[in-house]
PDB file of C-alpha atoms in Angstrom:
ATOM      1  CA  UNK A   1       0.000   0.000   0.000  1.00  0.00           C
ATOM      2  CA  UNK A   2       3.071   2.394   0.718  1.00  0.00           C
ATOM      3  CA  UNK A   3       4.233   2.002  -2.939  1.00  0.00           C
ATOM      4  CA  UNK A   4       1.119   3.032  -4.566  1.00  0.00           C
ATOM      5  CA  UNK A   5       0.922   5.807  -2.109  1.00  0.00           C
ATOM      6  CA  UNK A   6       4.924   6.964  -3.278  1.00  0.00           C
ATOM      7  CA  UNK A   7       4.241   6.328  -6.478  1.00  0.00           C
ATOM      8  CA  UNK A   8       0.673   8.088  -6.765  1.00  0.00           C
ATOM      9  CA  UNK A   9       2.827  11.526  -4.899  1.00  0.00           C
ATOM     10  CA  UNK A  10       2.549  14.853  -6.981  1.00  0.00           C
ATOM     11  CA  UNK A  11       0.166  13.295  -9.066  1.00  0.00           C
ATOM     12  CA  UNK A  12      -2.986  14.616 -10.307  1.00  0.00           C
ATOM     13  CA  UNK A  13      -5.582  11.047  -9.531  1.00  0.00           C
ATOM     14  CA  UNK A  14      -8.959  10.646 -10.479  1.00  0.00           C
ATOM     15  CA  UNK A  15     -11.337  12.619 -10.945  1.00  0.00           C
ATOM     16  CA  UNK A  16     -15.030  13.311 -12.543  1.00  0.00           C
ATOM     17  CA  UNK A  17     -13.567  13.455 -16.383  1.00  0.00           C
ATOM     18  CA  UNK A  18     -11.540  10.419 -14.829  1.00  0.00           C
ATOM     19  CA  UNK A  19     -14.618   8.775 -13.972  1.00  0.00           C
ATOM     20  CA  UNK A  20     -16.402   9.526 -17.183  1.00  0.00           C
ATOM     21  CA  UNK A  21     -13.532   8.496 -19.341  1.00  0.00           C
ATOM     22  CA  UNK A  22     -13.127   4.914 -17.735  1.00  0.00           C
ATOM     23  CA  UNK A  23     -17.278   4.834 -18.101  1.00  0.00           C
ATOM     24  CA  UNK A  24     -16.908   5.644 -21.838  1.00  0.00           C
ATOM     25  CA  UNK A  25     -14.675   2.709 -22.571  1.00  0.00           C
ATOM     26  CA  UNK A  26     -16.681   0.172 -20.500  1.00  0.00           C
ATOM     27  CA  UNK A  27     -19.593   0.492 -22.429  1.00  0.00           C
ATOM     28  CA  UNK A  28     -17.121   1.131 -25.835  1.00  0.00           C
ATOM     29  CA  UNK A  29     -15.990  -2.059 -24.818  1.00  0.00           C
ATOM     30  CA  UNK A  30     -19.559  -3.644 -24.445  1.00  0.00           C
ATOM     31  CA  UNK A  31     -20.683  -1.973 -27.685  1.00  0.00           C
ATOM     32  CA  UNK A  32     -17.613  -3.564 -29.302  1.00  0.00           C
ATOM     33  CA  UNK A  33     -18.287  -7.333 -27.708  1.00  0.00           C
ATOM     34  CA  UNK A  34     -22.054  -7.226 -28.335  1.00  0.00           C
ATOM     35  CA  UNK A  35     -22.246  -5.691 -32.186  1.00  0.00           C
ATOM     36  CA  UNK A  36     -18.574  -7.341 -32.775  1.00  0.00           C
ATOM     37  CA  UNK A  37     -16.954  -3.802 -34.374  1.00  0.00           C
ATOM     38  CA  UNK A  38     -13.196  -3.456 -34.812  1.00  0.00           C
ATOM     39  CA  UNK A  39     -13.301   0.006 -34.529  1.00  0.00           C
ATOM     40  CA  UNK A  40     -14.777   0.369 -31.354  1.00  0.00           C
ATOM     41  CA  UNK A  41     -12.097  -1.622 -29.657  1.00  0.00           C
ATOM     42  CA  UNK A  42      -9.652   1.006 -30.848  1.00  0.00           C
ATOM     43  CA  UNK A  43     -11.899   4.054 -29.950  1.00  0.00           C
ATOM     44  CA  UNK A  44     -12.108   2.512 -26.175  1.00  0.00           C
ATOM     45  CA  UNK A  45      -8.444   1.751 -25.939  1.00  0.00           C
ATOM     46  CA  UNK A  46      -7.924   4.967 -27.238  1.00  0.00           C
ATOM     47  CA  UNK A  47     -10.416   6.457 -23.933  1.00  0.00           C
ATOM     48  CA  UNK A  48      -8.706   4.304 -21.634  1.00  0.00           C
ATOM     49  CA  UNK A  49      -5.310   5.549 -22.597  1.00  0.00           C
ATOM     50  CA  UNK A  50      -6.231   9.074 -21.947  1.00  0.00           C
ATOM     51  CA  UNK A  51      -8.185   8.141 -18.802  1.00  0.00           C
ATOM     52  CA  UNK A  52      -4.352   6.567 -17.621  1.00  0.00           C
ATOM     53  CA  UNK A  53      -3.405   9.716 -18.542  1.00  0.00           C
ATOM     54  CA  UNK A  54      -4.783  12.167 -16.680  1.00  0.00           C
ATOM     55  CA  UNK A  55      -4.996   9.894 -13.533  1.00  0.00           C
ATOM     56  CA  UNK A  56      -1.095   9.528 -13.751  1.00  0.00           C
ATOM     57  CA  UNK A  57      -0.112  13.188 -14.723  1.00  0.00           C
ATOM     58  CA  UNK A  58       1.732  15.231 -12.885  1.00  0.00           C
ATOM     59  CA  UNK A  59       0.537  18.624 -14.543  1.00  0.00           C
ATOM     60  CA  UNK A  60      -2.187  19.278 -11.915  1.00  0.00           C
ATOM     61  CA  UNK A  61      -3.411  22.517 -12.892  1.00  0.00           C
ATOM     62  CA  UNK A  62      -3.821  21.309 -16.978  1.00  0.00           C
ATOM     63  CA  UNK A  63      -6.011  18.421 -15.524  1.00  0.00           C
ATOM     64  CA  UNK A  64      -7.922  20.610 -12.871  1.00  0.00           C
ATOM     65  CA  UNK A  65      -8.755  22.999 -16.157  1.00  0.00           C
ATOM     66  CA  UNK A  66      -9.537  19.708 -18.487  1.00  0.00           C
ATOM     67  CA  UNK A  67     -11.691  19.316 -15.950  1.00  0.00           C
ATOM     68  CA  UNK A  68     -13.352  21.988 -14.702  1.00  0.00           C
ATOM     69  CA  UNK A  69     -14.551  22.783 -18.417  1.00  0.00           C
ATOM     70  CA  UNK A  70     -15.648  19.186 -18.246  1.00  0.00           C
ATOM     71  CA  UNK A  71     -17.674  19.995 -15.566  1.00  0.00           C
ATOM     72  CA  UNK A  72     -19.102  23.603 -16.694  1.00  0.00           C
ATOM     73  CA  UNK A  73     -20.704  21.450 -20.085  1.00  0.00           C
ATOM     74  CA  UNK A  74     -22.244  18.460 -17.775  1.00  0.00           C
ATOM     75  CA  UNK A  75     -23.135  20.614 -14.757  1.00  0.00           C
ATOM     76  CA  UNK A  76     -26.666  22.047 -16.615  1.00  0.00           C
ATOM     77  CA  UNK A  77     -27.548  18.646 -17.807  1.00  0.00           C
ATOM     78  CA  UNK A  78     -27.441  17.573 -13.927  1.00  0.00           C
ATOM     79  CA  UNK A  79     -28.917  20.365 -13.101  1.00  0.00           C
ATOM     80  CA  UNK A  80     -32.332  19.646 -15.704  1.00  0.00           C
ATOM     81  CA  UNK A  81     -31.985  15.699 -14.962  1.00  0.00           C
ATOM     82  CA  UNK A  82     -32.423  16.870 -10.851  1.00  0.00           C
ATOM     83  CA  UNK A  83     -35.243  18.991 -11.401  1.00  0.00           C
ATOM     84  CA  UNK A  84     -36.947  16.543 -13.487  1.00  0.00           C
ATOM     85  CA  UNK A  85     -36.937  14.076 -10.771  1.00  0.00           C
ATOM     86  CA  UNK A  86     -38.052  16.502  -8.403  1.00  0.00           C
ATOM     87  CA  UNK A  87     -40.757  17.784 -10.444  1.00  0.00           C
ATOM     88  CA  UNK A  88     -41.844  14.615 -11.021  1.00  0.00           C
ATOM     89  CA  UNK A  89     -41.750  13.032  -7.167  1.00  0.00           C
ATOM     90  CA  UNK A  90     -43.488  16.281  -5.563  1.00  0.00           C
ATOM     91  CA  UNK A  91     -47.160  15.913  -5.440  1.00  0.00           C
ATOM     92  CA  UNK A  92     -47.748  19.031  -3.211  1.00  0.00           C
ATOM     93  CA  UNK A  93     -46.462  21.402  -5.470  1.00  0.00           C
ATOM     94  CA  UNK A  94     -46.782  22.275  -8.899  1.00  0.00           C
ATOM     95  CA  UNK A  95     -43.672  23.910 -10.524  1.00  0.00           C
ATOM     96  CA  UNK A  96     -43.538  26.717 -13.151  1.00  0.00           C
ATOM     97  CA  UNK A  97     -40.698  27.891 -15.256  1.00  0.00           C
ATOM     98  CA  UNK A  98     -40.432  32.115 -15.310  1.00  0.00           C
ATOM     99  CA  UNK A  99     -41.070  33.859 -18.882  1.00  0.00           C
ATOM    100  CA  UNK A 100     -39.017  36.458 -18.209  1.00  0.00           C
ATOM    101  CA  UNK A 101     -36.028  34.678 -16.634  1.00  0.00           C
ATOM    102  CA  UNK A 102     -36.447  31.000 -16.961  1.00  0.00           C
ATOM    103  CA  UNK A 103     -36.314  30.344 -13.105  1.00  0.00           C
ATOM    104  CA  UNK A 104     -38.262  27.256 -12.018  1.00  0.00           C
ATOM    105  CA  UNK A 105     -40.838  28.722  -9.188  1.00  0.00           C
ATOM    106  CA  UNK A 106     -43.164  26.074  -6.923  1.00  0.00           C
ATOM    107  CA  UNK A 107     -46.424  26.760  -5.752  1.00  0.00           C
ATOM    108  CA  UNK A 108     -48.858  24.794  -3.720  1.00  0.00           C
ATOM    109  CA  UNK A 109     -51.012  22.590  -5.834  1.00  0.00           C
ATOM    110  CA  UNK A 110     -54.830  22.830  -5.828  1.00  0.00           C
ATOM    111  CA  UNK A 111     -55.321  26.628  -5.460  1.00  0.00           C
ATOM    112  CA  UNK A 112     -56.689  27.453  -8.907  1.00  0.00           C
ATOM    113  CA  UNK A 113     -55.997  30.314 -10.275  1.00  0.00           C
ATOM    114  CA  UNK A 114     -53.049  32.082  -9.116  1.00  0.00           C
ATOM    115  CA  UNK A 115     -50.992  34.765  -9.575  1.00  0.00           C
ATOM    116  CA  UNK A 116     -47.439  33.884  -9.538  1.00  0.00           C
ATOM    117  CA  UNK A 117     -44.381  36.571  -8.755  1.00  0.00           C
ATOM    118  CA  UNK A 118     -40.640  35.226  -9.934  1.00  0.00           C
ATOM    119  CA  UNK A 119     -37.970  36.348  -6.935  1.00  0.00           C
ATOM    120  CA  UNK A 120     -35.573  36.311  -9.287  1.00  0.00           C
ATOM    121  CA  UNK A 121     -36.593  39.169 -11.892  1.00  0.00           C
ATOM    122  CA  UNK A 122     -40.084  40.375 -10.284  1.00  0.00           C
ATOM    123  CA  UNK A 123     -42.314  39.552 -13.656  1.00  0.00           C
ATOM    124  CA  UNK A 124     -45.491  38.396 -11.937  1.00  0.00           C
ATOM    125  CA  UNK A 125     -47.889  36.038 -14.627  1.00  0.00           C
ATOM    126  CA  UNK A 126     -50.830  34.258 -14.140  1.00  0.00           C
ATOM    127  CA  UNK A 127     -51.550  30.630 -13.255  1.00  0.00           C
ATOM    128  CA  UNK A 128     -53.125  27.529 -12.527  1.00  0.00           C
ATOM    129  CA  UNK A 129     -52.288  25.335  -9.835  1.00  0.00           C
TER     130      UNK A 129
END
C-alpha cells in the first residue's frame, strides 16, 4: 500500500472526467463485444489511454482545467436531470418555469388560479395550480 501511495505523490488522480472516461470505454468495450466492431475496440483503448493519462499526470493545474470545463458542459444537464426528478416526485407542489427569466418557481397545488411573482426578476404572470 506504501508504494502506490509513493508512487501516486505529486500526481494529479482521479477525478469526474476520470470517472467519465473509464465509463466511456466500459460500455465502448460492451458496444464492441455485443455488435462485434473493430473500430470500437480502438476508440475505447484509445479512452482508456487518456483516462491513464490524466490519472497519472503530474501537470495538476492542466487536468484541474480539463476538468473543470468538463464539468461547466455536464453541470446544466445535472442540473435539468435533478429537477426533473423533483418535479416529477413532488405531489404538493406544482412547478412553473419564469417567462421572463427561466427560473423554475413552486407553488402549492390545488389553489386554482393564481398569480405567480418570480424572486428572481419580479415579472409576476398568471396561473393555474
Amino acid at each position: 500500500m506504501r508504494f502506490i501511495q509513493r508512487f501516486m505523490y505529486g500526481r494529479y488522480g482521479g477525478d469526474q472526467l476520470s470517472l467519465a472516461l473509464l465509463l466511456a470505454y466500459f460500455i465502448l468495450n460492451m458496444l464492441r463485444s455485443l455488435m462485434g466492431l473493430r473500430p470500437f475496440a480502438w476508440v475505447a483503448l484509445a479512452v482508456a489511454v487518456w483516462a491513464v493519462y490524466r490519472i497519472l499526470s503530474r501537470n495538476i493545474e492542466g487536468r484541474r482545467k480539463e476538468n473543470a470545463r468538463f464539468l461547466a458542459i455536464l453541470n446544466p444537464l445535472v442540473r435539468w436531470v435533478r429537477m426533473r426528478h423533483t418535479i416529477r416526485n413532488d405531489k404538493e407542489h406544482c412547478y412553473f418555469k419564469c417567462p421572463n427569466c427561466g427560473k423554475y418557481l413552486r407553488v402549492p397545488r390545488g389553489k386554482g388560479k393564481i398569480n405567480v411573482t418570480c424572486r428572481n426578476c419580479g415579472v409576476s404572470f398568471e396561473e393555474k395550480s
